[in-house]
Amino acid sequence: MFAQIGANLVTIKDISKRCGYSTSTVSKALNRSLEIGQKTTAIIQQTAMEMGYLPNSAARSLKTNRSNNLGVLFIDEMQSGLAHEYFSAVINSFKVEAERLGYDITFISHNIGNMQMSYYDHCKYRKCDGVVVACVDFNDPDVVELVQSEIPTITIDHIFNDCTAILSDNLRGTKDLVNHIYASGHRKIAYIHGENTSVTKRRLAGFHKACRALNLTVPNDYIKPARYHDPQSSGLATRELLSLSDPPTCIMYPDDFSYIGGMNEIEKQGLSIPEDISVAGYDGIYLSQVLRPKLCTFRQDTDALGTEAAKNLVDAIVDQKTYIAKQIWIEGQLLVGNSVKKLDSE
Amino acid sequence: MFAQIGANLVTIKDISKRCGYSTSTVSKALNRSLEIGQKTTAIIQQTAMEMGYLPNSAARSLKTNRSNNLGVLFIDEMQSGLAHEYFSAVINSFKVEAERLGYDITFISHNIGNMQMSYYDHCKYRKCDGVVVACVDFNDPDVVELVQSEIPTITIDHIFNDCTAILSDNLRGTKDLVNHIYASGHRKIAYIHGENTSVTKRRLAGFHKACRALNLTVPNDYIKPARYHDPQSSGLATRELLSLSDPPTCIMYPDDFSYIGGMNEIEKQGLSIPEDISVAGYDGIYLSQVLRPKLCTFRQDTDALGTEAAKNLVDAIVDQKTYIAKQIWIEGQLLVGNSVKKLDSE
DNA sequence: TTGTATGCGTTATCAT
DNA sequence: ATGATAACGCATACAA
């Protein structure tokens, strides 16, 4: 036995020579084709093992037009990239499941080599068998092009036509939060929301539905725009809310991370949470549960989101012809925390 | 102009037919070879553009043995994966720089397709031009095999022979922390450290050196083992430290994240930070700066770590023959915070 | 059941 | 300056 030195030198041809079968027989045996006799297959497999054979993915991909490679498109507006805890958790479980199913993952971007290319072109260039799209501006024409292409695609937290979507149950989550806050005695609830995306729409809808069901009228002033994952804009919105003549007793934030901006603003004004003002976040990231007071939030099941995304993407790839796009809703969970004060009902 | 439908159909052959030059001329022109006349090159480039030509990376890789693909090996013991804020920040800036330089990144793992393979084999299978290794058990034989292979490799936070390492200045960081804590009047400083890695060794060395320089004797009881990024084990160590007959006045933690375990334990005992006990972390992740009190910690420059790693890896790939392994130290920065109480000097 | 022959798209060698 | 041809490693249609 000699250690392999240098690049992967052992090819099917080498195996063929060594054990006296033709390259096609070897190839078939290696792929466990039933055409080949059991004994022959065993011999060939054994030899391959001994010689340290490794298939050449480029050659295979060239021939079969498949790469066992999944693209991940993941570019948030705030450029937080993988530092975005919620999405990196999703991507991570996606990665784990994808690997379990036998796929590599490659990040899709705009520039590769010396050339600029669209996301779609990048996927074609890398022969990605499928792509998962998360955390992007879904209005970006480049994203639309990719999603509408023939490449199997799965989106996370956004619905496109004819494209399977893995969705966190935002309607339900927001409702649960409002109901909990209401049950704690609050009647003046403000909502700071993120950019105008389908997620935001659903959350806003959930907010308003819940309020209506509770017979709460929400002043327009109580709805403030900000950005996801951006403490600064949420801090600004918080300041505006606090300076209202009739300020809310509880503020809901776009997400846990952006809540930090609100927290800082509230501290700066010498107010304390939750004594003077109650707050709630969204996502249930680790951070939210180690802050003091513990944040009231809605935990999204990032594990399930990523895993389902991988499973369904692979399904879509394998059953390319018969696969039908679905929408898969992933349940979350209210985390009560201590950031919403119990008010005496009036 | 027709929109391309289906997979990437335009090949060099097609361009060749369309503009009347041979495939080899087209190939050369596309690669900006100087053999080809300027005018011809222009025509071919133009035609390629019009036809929406996209090179086939598999074919190219098969022929050239290069992939423009960088492997990322990144598997921490706690299985936090990308949820590990410090490392995912490093990987993220690595990704950004790699893409800028024209490389894709692919995660390396153990299973791909239906086969189990070593990290090294996975890299060969994917023809990775180089690999960055971070956040793994560097004693794992599989990791060693990879690092010692002919594939250009860069490690983060660990030194191997003949392998460029990008290193956070752990010696300096720990020293700075100790000096700051000492300057705040503390004389009883405990250190909870992570697994026995080269990083830990350097940090421990920094700790002891600083103490010696300050004429502090450190009881053996004050040094406790725990694990990185694992709040639980640090919580346990904290409990032990607090129950000592002569407990420390300040506890240093393996990292900011694991400090959370300590924080919970301290709270559980009804003590308050920093009034009753001072604490310090390591890493300077976002979390550390939004906790109250703000954590005293040492910020590692994740941006620089990732960027340098990518730059150097590409250097190593391009100058494969002449490249010499180096060690690159990245400076960090003390973040004072409010978690170390100012003691009256005695 | 096994072997022969061909081609995937590209680059590289060698002619012209 | 340009073109003909072979070869990278593999999978497959077809022949035996």
XYZ file of C-alpha atoms (C1' of nucleotides) in Angstrom:
724
model
C 0.000 0.000 0.000
C 1.397 3.334 -0.970
C 0.063 6.609 0.278
C -1.369 8.713 -2.465
C 0.859 11.616 -3.215
C -0.392 14.563 -5.163
C -3.794 14.935 -6.697
C -6.347 12.247 -7.177
C -4.632 10.005 -9.663
C -6.659 6.842 -9.515
C -9.235 6.710 -12.254
C -11.653 4.158 -13.500
C -9.122 3.310 -16.159
C -6.581 2.380 -13.526
C -9.023 0.133 -11.803
C -9.950 -1.356 -15.121
C -6.322 -2.238 -15.838
C -5.714 -3.598 -12.411
C -8.601 -6.007 -12.325
C -8.968 -6.786 -15.983
C -12.497 -5.523 -16.522
C -13.358 -2.866 -19.005
C -13.894 0.706 -17.879
C -17.603 0.500 -18.516
C -17.928 -2.568 -16.354
C -15.975 -0.833 -13.667
C -18.105 2.249 -13.948
C -21.278 0.244 -13.699
C -20.021 -1.792 -10.789
C -18.996 1.329 -8.968
C -22.475 2.680 -9.430
C -23.917 -0.572 -8.178
C -25.597 -1.277 -11.466
C -27.585 -4.483 -11.442
C -26.255 -5.318 -14.861
C -23.029 -6.490 -13.334
C -22.590 -9.778 -11.521
C -22.366 -9.723 -7.767
C -18.961 -11.273 -7.680
C -17.533 -8.919 -10.264
C -19.019 -5.980 -8.468
C -17.438 -7.091 -5.240
C -14.017 -7.465 -6.809
C -14.192 -4.094 -8.452
C -15.412 -2.341 -5.360
C -12.660 -3.946 -3.380
C -9.989 -2.922 -5.855
C -11.326 0.591 -5.987
C -11.151 0.815 -2.249
C -7.623 -0.543 -2.158
C -6.426 1.859 -4.788
C -8.028 4.768 -3.027
C -10.286 5.542 -5.910
C -12.245 8.767 -5.766
C -14.711 9.729 -8.446
C -13.975 12.926 -10.287
C -16.929 15.153 -9.652
C -16.148 17.416 -12.561
C -16.114 14.579 -15.050
C -19.229 13.114 -13.562
C -20.975 16.425 -13.578
C -19.934 17.091 -17.144
C -21.399 13.803 -18.186
C -24.544 13.687 -16.138
C -25.378 17.343 -15.865
C -25.857 16.931 -12.160
C -23.511 18.122 -9.479
C -24.806 17.058 -6.083
C -24.385 20.647 -5.206
C -26.994 22.943 -3.747
C -26.790 26.686 -4.077
C -27.503 28.945 -1.159
C -28.533 32.475 -1.922
C -28.384 34.485 1.177
C -27.745 38.167 1.132
C -29.553 40.385 3.517
C -29.982 44.076 3.011
C -28.106 44.964 6.125
C -25.128 42.973 4.847
C -24.975 41.113 8.108
C -24.414 37.941 6.162
C -23.799 34.954 8.336
C -23.659 37.211 11.353
C -27.434 37.293 11.099
C -28.234 34.820 13.813
C -31.697 33.839 12.711
C -30.744 33.131 9.134
C -27.420 31.567 9.848
C -29.211 29.155 12.134
C -31.570 28.288 9.302
C -28.717 27.892 6.844
C -26.848 25.758 9.289
C -29.607 23.231 9.707
C -30.114 23.342 5.956
C -26.458 22.481 5.538
C -26.605 19.619 7.997
C -29.617 18.053 6.351
C -28.266 18.624 2.851
C -25.055 16.871 3.736
C -26.989 14.034 5.249
C -28.796 13.677 1.948
C -25.537 13.719 0.045
C -25.294 17.254 -1.218
C -22.670 19.901 -0.889
C -23.643 23.475 -0.554
C -22.149 26.437 -2.349
C -22.913 30.062 -1.800
C -24.262 31.928 -4.744
C -23.085 35.445 -5.377
C -22.637 37.956 -8.115
C -19.001 37.705 -8.915
C -16.998 34.661 -9.559
C -13.702 34.540 -11.321
C -13.188 37.749 -13.164
C -16.742 37.929 -14.308
C -19.850 39.442 -12.960
C -22.842 37.226 -13.336
C -26.438 36.997 -12.297
C -27.441 34.600 -9.557
C -29.087 32.401 -12.137
C -25.950 32.296 -14.253
C -23.881 31.528 -11.226
C -26.097 28.562 -10.471
C -25.855 27.339 -14.035
C -22.129 27.863 -14.053
C -21.826 25.712 -10.968
C -24.502 23.332 -12.189
C -26.334 23.608 -8.901
C -29.003 20.935 -8.759
C -31.177 23.280 -6.761
C -31.112 26.482 -4.798
C -32.471 27.732 -1.543
C -33.216 31.413 -1.352
C -33.343 33.162 1.954
C -32.950 36.535 3.337
C -32.788 38.525 0.157
C -34.679 41.310 -1.435
C -37.266 39.206 -3.196
C -38.027 42.057 -5.550
C -34.534 42.035 -6.953
C -34.967 41.119 -10.649
C -31.972 38.848 -10.303
C -33.717 36.895 -7.599
C -36.926 36.734 -9.588
C -35.052 35.445 -12.611
C -33.535 32.672 -10.543
C -36.765 31.658 -8.894
C -38.622 31.529 -12.174
C -35.931 29.527 -13.883
C -35.967 25.810 -14.473
C -33.650 25.238 -11.527
C -35.537 23.777 -8.579
C -35.798 26.516 -6.030
C -37.104 26.833 -2.534
C -37.704 30.080 -0.768
C -37.696 30.715 2.901
C -40.180 33.179 4.288
C -41.523 34.311 0.978
C -44.110 32.995 -1.438
C -43.562 32.991 -5.156
C -45.716 31.303 -7.716
C -44.818 27.716 -8.435
C -42.051 27.676 -5.921
C -42.096 25.749 -2.717
C -41.861 27.994 0.270
C -40.885 27.172 3.800
C -42.616 29.639 6.005
C -42.525 30.589 9.560
C -46.023 31.131 10.847
C -45.825 34.883 11.101
C -49.537 35.510 11.306
C -49.892 33.215 14.234
C -46.748 34.451 15.914
C -47.782 38.049 15.886
C -51.253 37.162 17.052
C -49.899 35.161 19.936
C -47.725 38.048 20.977
C -50.570 40.544 20.858
C -52.843 38.235 22.778
C -50.271 37.706 25.454
C -49.590 41.405 25.766
C -53.284 42.128 25.930
C -53.791 39.458 28.536
C -51.119 41.157 30.614
C -53.375 44.165 30.751
C -51.957 46.320 27.980
C -54.317 48.326 25.820
C -51.861 50.653 24.123
C -49.668 48.476 21.952
C -47.343 49.915 19.338
C -45.817 47.969 16.510
C -42.531 48.734 14.819
C -42.307 46.764 11.602
C -39.608 45.926 9.085
C -39.340 46.655 5.379
C -42.351 46.030 3.213
C -42.022 42.334 2.500
C -44.499 39.516 2.494
C -43.325 38.574 5.958
C -44.017 42.059 7.181
C -47.405 42.047 5.549
C -48.371 38.882 7.312
C -47.102 40.107 10.618
C -48.926 43.392 10.274
C -52.044 41.537 9.288
C -51.673 39.337 12.328
C -51.238 42.380 14.495
C -54.325 44.111 13.184
C -56.456 41.004 13.200
C -55.582 40.281 16.777
C -56.278 43.857 17.794
C -59.616 43.876 16.045
C -60.599 40.622 17.667
C -59.800 42.198 21.006
C -61.678 45.352 20.161
C -58.530 47.418 20.358
C -58.305 50.462 18.152
C -54.765 51.191 17.101
C -53.809 54.808 16.467
C -51.874 55.301 13.250
C -49.108 56.789 15.326
C -48.542 53.434 16.919
C -47.402 51.810 13.705
C -43.859 52.756 12.838
C -41.671 51.610 9.974
C -38.098 50.545 10.588
C -35.833 47.858 9.169
C -35.166 44.291 10.098
C -32.010 43.533 11.984
C -31.225 47.199 12.314
C -31.109 48.491 15.874
C -30.659 52.050 14.721
C -33.928 52.509 12.886
C -35.806 50.755 15.655
C -34.149 53.061 18.157
C -35.393 56.034 16.189
C -38.905 54.656 15.993
C -38.818 54.036 19.720
C -37.915 57.627 20.373
C -40.839 58.784 18.283
C -43.212 56.491 20.098
C -42.037 57.590 23.516
C -42.479 61.243 22.640
C -46.117 60.848 21.671
C -48.579 62.723 23.842
C -50.232 59.420 24.583
C -47.406 56.903 24.345
C -47.930 53.163 24.206
C -47.389 50.958 27.238
C -45.879 48.226 25.127
C -43.766 48.252 21.986
C -43.387 45.326 19.631
C -40.202 45.199 17.566
C -39.424 43.837 14.086
C -37.076 41.294 15.614
C -35.036 40.595 18.716
C -31.900 42.057 17.277
C -33.375 45.376 16.279
C -34.981 45.571 19.703
C -31.513 46.349 21.032
C -31.819 49.759 19.442
C -35.056 50.290 21.293
C -33.530 49.049 24.507
C -30.711 51.537 24.257
C -33.080 54.395 23.529
C -35.299 53.488 26.459
C -32.304 53.286 28.772
C -31.046 56.591 27.482
C -34.306 58.213 28.458
C -33.912 56.908 31.951
C -36.860 54.573 31.636
C -36.734 51.016 32.758
C -38.037 47.814 31.198
C -40.634 46.600 31.971
C -41.564 48.929 34.825
C -41.996 52.001 32.647
C -42.442 50.435 29.278
C -43.012 46.888 28.097
C -41.408 45.411 25.011
C -41.555 42.343 22.789
C -39.329 41.063 20.013
C -39.511 38.378 17.366
C -37.333 35.374 16.435
C -36.355 34.031 19.816
C -32.643 34.129 19.105
C -30.271 33.204 21.871
C -29.627 36.813 22.676
C -33.246 37.424 23.558
C -33.136 34.900 26.346
C -30.017 36.102 28.049
C -30.934 39.754 28.098
C -32.301 41.089 31.347
C -35.174 41.248 31.529
C -35.638 38.204 29.379
C -37.345 39.320 26.210
C -40.904 38.383 25.425
C -40.690 37.066 21.890
C -41.849 34.482 19.412
C -39.368 31.765 18.707
C -39.115 30.651 15.116
C -38.089 27.071 14.696
C -34.925 27.591 12.693
C -34.021 23.933 12.840
C -37.257 22.843 11.267
C -37.085 25.622 8.699
C -33.648 24.608 7.473
C -34.282 20.899 7.591
C -37.580 21.128 5.752
C -36.001 23.371 3.165
C -33.278 20.830 2.438
C -35.647 17.863 2.387
C -38.073 19.551 0.044
C -35.408 20.896 -2.222
C -33.967 17.438 -2.674
C -37.455 16.086 -3.294
C -37.961 18.733 -5.927
C -34.682 17.787 -7.563
C -35.271 14.067 -7.557
C -38.882 14.204 -8.672
C -38.293 17.078 -10.991
C -41.139 16.053 -13.266
C -43.845 15.282 -10.790
C -42.993 17.606 -7.968
C -45.614 20.170 -7.123
C -44.801 23.352 -5.289
C -46.126 23.525 -1.775
C -46.152 25.864 1.102
C -44.925 24.474 4.333
C -45.709 26.308 7.508
C -43.466 25.842 10.447
C -44.885 26.477 13.851
C -43.151 28.625 16.384
C -43.537 29.167 20.053
C -44.291 32.082 22.310
C -41.538 32.817 24.777
C -43.069 34.810 27.568
C -39.964 36.238 29.186
C -40.151 39.126 31.614
C -40.254 42.149 29.401
C -44.010 42.593 29.421
C -45.270 43.999 32.670
C -48.455 42.700 34.207
C -50.738 45.723 34.406
C -53.723 46.000 36.727
C -56.730 45.732 34.529
C -58.755 48.863 34.558
C -32.602 38.163 -28.809
C -34.247 35.129 -27.339
C -34.287 34.364 -23.701
C -32.411 31.219 -22.850
C -34.773 28.495 -21.891
C -33.577 25.471 -20.053
C -30.041 24.691 -19.062
C -26.974 26.396 -20.324
C -27.017 25.445 -23.957
C -24.552 27.831 -25.491
C -21.135 26.288 -25.796
C -17.913 27.300 -27.387
C -18.903 25.207 -30.335
C -21.998 27.296 -30.870
C -20.009 30.474 -30.780
C -17.529 28.915 -33.137
C -20.253 28.147 -35.650
C -21.867 31.524 -35.337
C -18.777 33.588 -35.977
C -16.806 31.253 -38.143
C -13.749 30.796 -35.988
C -12.598 27.438 -34.736
C -13.367 26.346 -31.223
C -9.778 26.672 -30.193
C -9.647 30.242 -31.386
C -12.852 30.980 -29.566
C -11.548 29.400 -26.398
C -8.370 31.405 -26.560
C -10.193 34.624 -27.287
C -12.544 34.032 -24.411
C -9.578 33.583 -22.150
C -8.040 36.760 -23.495
C -5.074 34.908 -24.903
C -2.565 37.197 -26.584
C -2.200 34.722 -29.412
C -5.412 35.977 -30.914
C -5.754 39.240 -32.777
C -7.460 42.107 -31.042
C -10.177 42.420 -33.590
C -10.973 38.717 -33.582
C -11.034 38.703 -29.830
C -13.483 41.567 -29.803
C -15.816 39.872 -32.244
C -15.783 36.631 -30.338
C -16.323 38.270 -26.982
C -19.201 40.209 -28.433
C -20.828 37.124 -29.926
C -20.386 35.204 -26.701
C -22.083 37.989 -24.822
C -24.950 38.144 -27.273
C -25.512 34.439 -27.162
C -25.447 34.403 -23.401
C -22.472 32.130 -23.261
C -21.516 30.749 -19.893
C -18.461 28.599 -19.411
C -19.071 25.117 -18.115
C -17.184 24.931 -14.869
C -17.212 21.159 -14.800
C -15.605 20.870 -18.216
C -13.111 23.544 -17.374
C -12.291 21.942 -14.073
C -11.924 18.555 -15.700
C -9.449 19.951 -18.144
C -7.485 22.320 -15.973
C -7.654 20.582 -12.649
C -8.646 23.810 -10.999
C -12.079 24.729 -9.755
C -12.087 28.272 -8.430
C -13.582 26.731 -5.408
C -12.397 27.071 -1.842
C -13.260 24.564 0.817
C -14.338 25.637 4.253
C -13.870 23.167 7.037
C -15.723 24.337 10.025
C -17.080 21.976 12.595
C -16.982 22.900 16.209
C -17.216 20.396 18.995
C -20.360 21.880 20.392
C -22.022 21.447 17.004
C -23.104 25.034 17.049
C -22.061 25.311 13.440
C -22.857 28.615 11.892
C -24.731 29.595 15.011
C -21.319 30.151 16.545
C -21.202 33.897 16.278
C -17.467 34.362 16.418
C -16.659 31.819 13.754
C -19.549 32.584 11.510
C -18.370 36.177 11.478
C -14.936 35.004 10.424
C -16.351 32.723 7.765
C -18.550 35.482 6.510
C -15.732 37.899 5.887
C -13.752 35.041 4.390
C -16.623 34.446 2.011
C -16.876 38.072 1.031
C -13.189 38.374 0.279
C -13.064 35.024 -1.512
C -15.878 36.055 -3.789
C -14.167 39.330 -4.466
C -11.128 37.374 -5.560
C -13.219 35.163 -7.780
C -13.696 32.032 -5.751
C -16.737 30.165 -4.619
C -16.793 28.499 -1.296
C -18.012 25.030 -0.489
C -18.368 23.488 2.911
C -16.369 20.380 3.513
C -17.917 17.554 5.452
C -17.738 13.850 5.882
C -20.549 12.593 3.774
C -21.346 13.460 0.275
C -23.484 11.486 -2.076
C -23.951 8.068 -0.610
C -20.368 7.798 0.467
C -18.525 8.629 3.587
C -15.226 10.267 2.920
C -12.442 11.994 4.722
C -12.151 15.753 4.605
C -9.146 15.415 2.363
C -11.017 13.175 -0.034
C -13.936 15.525 -0.046
C -11.634 18.344 -1.071
C -10.113 16.264 -3.817
C -13.515 15.117 -4.957
C -14.589 18.722 -5.286
C -11.213 19.761 -6.614
C -10.986 22.542 -4.068
C -8.109 24.813 -4.965
C -7.530 25.443 -1.290
C -9.095 25.053 2.108
C -9.503 27.118 5.197
C -9.753 25.247 8.438
C -11.387 26.797 11.435
C -13.074 25.778 14.552
C -12.313 22.106 14.507
C -10.588 19.629 16.685
C -7.109 20.067 15.299
C -6.082 16.713 16.683
C -8.585 14.894 14.557
C -6.479 12.669 12.255
C -8.762 13.637 9.417
C -7.916 17.271 9.931
C -4.225 16.515 10.183
C -4.344 14.541 6.962
C -5.932 17.449 5.176
C -3.550 20.033 6.520
C -0.517 17.960 5.625
C -1.761 17.253 2.131
C -0.668 19.000 -1.017
C -3.809 21.122 -1.013
C -3.016 24.680 0.052
C -4.450 25.078 3.489
C -4.822 27.886 5.956
C -5.723 27.455 9.549
C -7.398 29.918 11.801
C -6.319 30.065 15.403
C -4.013 27.118 15.254
C -0.431 26.582 14.158
C 0.616 23.578 12.143
C 3.951 23.045 10.526
C 4.252 24.446 7.029
C 0.780 25.829 7.042
C -0.094 29.467 7.096
C -2.040 30.389 10.167
C -4.168 33.403 10.824
C -4.104 34.012 14.500
C -5.872 36.184 16.904
C -3.412 37.590 19.405
C -4.535 35.498 22.331
C -1.465 36.066 24.452
C -1.842 39.788 24.246
C -5.601 39.676 24.690
C -5.470 37.720 27.891
C -2.667 39.886 29.229
C -4.622 43.034 28.499
C -7.608 41.654 30.334
C -5.592 40.665 33.380
C -3.858 44.011 33.469
C -7.120 45.845 33.276
C -8.668 43.735 35.996
C -5.615 44.208 38.175
C -5.662 47.933 37.579
C -9.244 47.950 38.790
C -7.955 46.729 42.123
C -8.553 42.998 41.854
C -6.016 40.635 43.322
C -8.001 37.415 43.293
C -8.565 36.564 39.659
C -9.859 33.213 38.524
C -9.620 31.854 35.016
C -12.010 29.397 33.441
C -10.439 28.037 30.289
C -11.608 26.033 27.297
C -10.477 22.681 25.966
C -6.791 22.011 25.707
C -5.981 23.604 22.361
C -3.171 25.805 21.222
C -5.433 28.795 21.666
C -6.101 27.804 25.235
C -2.415 27.265 25.845
C -1.595 30.737 24.656
C -4.347 32.283 26.675
C -3.312 30.437 29.793
C 0.262 31.446 29.163
C -0.847 35.036 28.792
C -2.781 34.786 32.001
C 0.121 33.388 33.988
C 2.673 35.713 32.484
C 0.581 38.725 33.286
C 0.000 37.530 36.821
C 3.663 36.865 37.373
C 4.588 40.276 36.058
C 2.154 41.733 38.556
C 3.474 39.573 41.358
C 0.152 37.839 41.737
C 0.190 34.266 42.915
C -2.658 32.272 41.524
C -4.031 29.415 43.612
C -4.520 26.233 41.625
C -8.145 26.365 42.639
C -8.570 29.475 40.581
C -7.887 27.727 37.303
C -10.890 25.752 36.128
C -11.391 23.760 32.964
C -14.570 24.112 30.964
C -15.413 24.130 27.266
C -15.600 26.842 24.683
C -19.002 28.079 23.699
C -20.636 25.978 26.349
C -22.491 27.934 29.018
C -23.192 24.830 31.030
C -19.641 23.819 31.839
C -18.734 27.406 32.620
C -21.728 27.610 34.913
C -20.469 24.583 36.761
C -16.975 25.994 37.080
C -18.452 29.223 38.352
C -20.312 27.396 41.070
C -17.121 25.710 42.183
C -15.264 28.981 42.260
C -17.942 30.718 44.274
C -17.991 27.957 46.840
C -14.286 28.212 47.588
C -13.408 29.285 51.106
C -11.529 32.187 49.604
C -13.390 32.903 46.382
C -12.058 35.146 43.631
C -13.306 38.688 43.163
C -13.181 38.368 39.416
C -13.765 35.483 37.042
C -12.477 35.334 33.485
C -14.425 33.129 31.073
C -13.383 31.097 28.016
C -15.520 33.304 25.819
C -18.446 35.683 25.923
C -20.948 33.030 25.060
C -19.971 30.592 27.749
C -20.001 33.460 30.217
C -23.774 33.287 30.015
C -23.606 30.086 32.013
C -21.620 31.894 34.655
C -24.011 34.781 34.628
C -26.951 32.509 35.274
C -25.169 30.735 38.102
C -24.223 34.016 39.724
C -27.770 35.284 39.463
C -29.087 32.044 40.857
C -26.945 32.513 43.928
C -28.461 35.933 44.455
C -25.204 37.707 43.716
C -25.011 40.679 41.459
C -22.524 41.643 38.781
C -20.267 43.522 39.280
C -21.128 44.522 42.845
C -20.533 41.108 44.347
C -18.405 39.527 41.695
C -16.641 40.862 38.622
C -16.468 39.021 35.322
C -14.760 39.179 31.953
C -15.297 37.319 28.693
C -13.463 36.906 25.413
C -14.345 37.535 21.754
C -16.310 40.754 21.926
C -19.318 39.333 20.128
C -22.359 41.522 19.755
C -24.048 39.857 22.664
C -21.340 40.955 25.069
C -22.027 44.588 24.405
C -25.764 44.506 24.876
C -25.767 42.559 28.093
C -26.179 44.576 31.245
C -23.761 45.231 32.677
C -21.793 45.475 29.473
C -19.219 42.723 29.518
C -15.540 43.434 29.897
C -13.987 41.443 27.080
C -11.373 41.318 24.380
C -12.677 41.872 20.908
C -11.187 39.699 18.191
C -11.127 41.298 14.791
C -13.214 38.769 12.913
C -13.267 40.864 9.783
C -9.517 40.990 9.535
C -9.217 37.307 10.383
C -11.531 36.223 7.582
C -10.199 38.651 5.027
C -6.578 37.790 5.687
C -7.387 34.118 5.535
C -8.936 34.481 2.086
C -6.174 36.713 0.757
C -3.436 34.416 1.943
C -5.142 31.291 0.799
C -5.475 32.673 -2.696
C -1.836 33.747 -2.587
C -0.872 30.254 -1.596
C -2.892 28.834 -4.463
C -1.562 31.177 -7.104
C 2.066 31.006 -6.033
C 1.882 27.366 -5.156
C 5.548 26.822 -5.849
C 7.077 29.807 -4.139
C 4.653 30.415 -1.342
C 6.042 30.107 2.138
C 3.880 29.465 5.144
C 3.571 32.375 7.494
C 1.881 33.217 10.696
C -0.235 36.292 10.671
C -1.254 37.826 13.932
C -4.353 39.899 14.049
C -4.650 42.461 16.782
C -7.704 42.748 18.919
C -9.000 45.336 21.271
C -9.879 45.502 24.935
C -13.504 46.386 25.551
C -13.722 47.685 29.080
C -17.468 47.418 29.668
C -18.919 47.604 33.145
C -18.581 44.116 34.445
C -15.364 44.658 36.363
C -15.892 46.591 39.534
C -13.411 49.231 40.602
C -12.140 48.058 43.967
C -10.507 50.304 46.556
C -6.893 49.347 46.565
C -5.873 47.876 49.824
C -23.031 -10.357 -18.015
C -19.382 -7.814 -20.139
C -17.039 -4.889 -23.674
C -16.647 -1.194 -27.434
C -17.244 3.211 -28.737
C -18.740 7.813 -28.250
C -19.326 12.338 -26.383
C -20.086 15.778 -22.455
C -17.334 21.165 -23.051
C -13.216 22.684 -22.462
C -8.159 23.530 -22.954
C -3.658 22.504 -24.872
C -0.411 20.828 -28.300
C 1.026 21.106 -32.456
C 0.470 22.293 -37.289
C -0.332 25.572 -40.742
C -2.792 34.563 -36.116
C -5.671 30.599 -36.605
C -7.153 25.745 -36.914
C -7.190 20.541 -36.420
C -6.973 17.250 -33.065
C -6.500 15.007 -28.798
C -7.399 14.492 -24.090
C -9.371 15.311 -19.237
C -12.646 11.069 -16.484
C -16.823 9.419 -16.662
C -21.405 7.277 -18.081
C -24.093 5.226 -21.428
C -26.075 3.302 -25.911
C -25.273 -0.385 -28.184
C -22.922 -4.547 -29.566
C -21.445 -9.106 -28.387
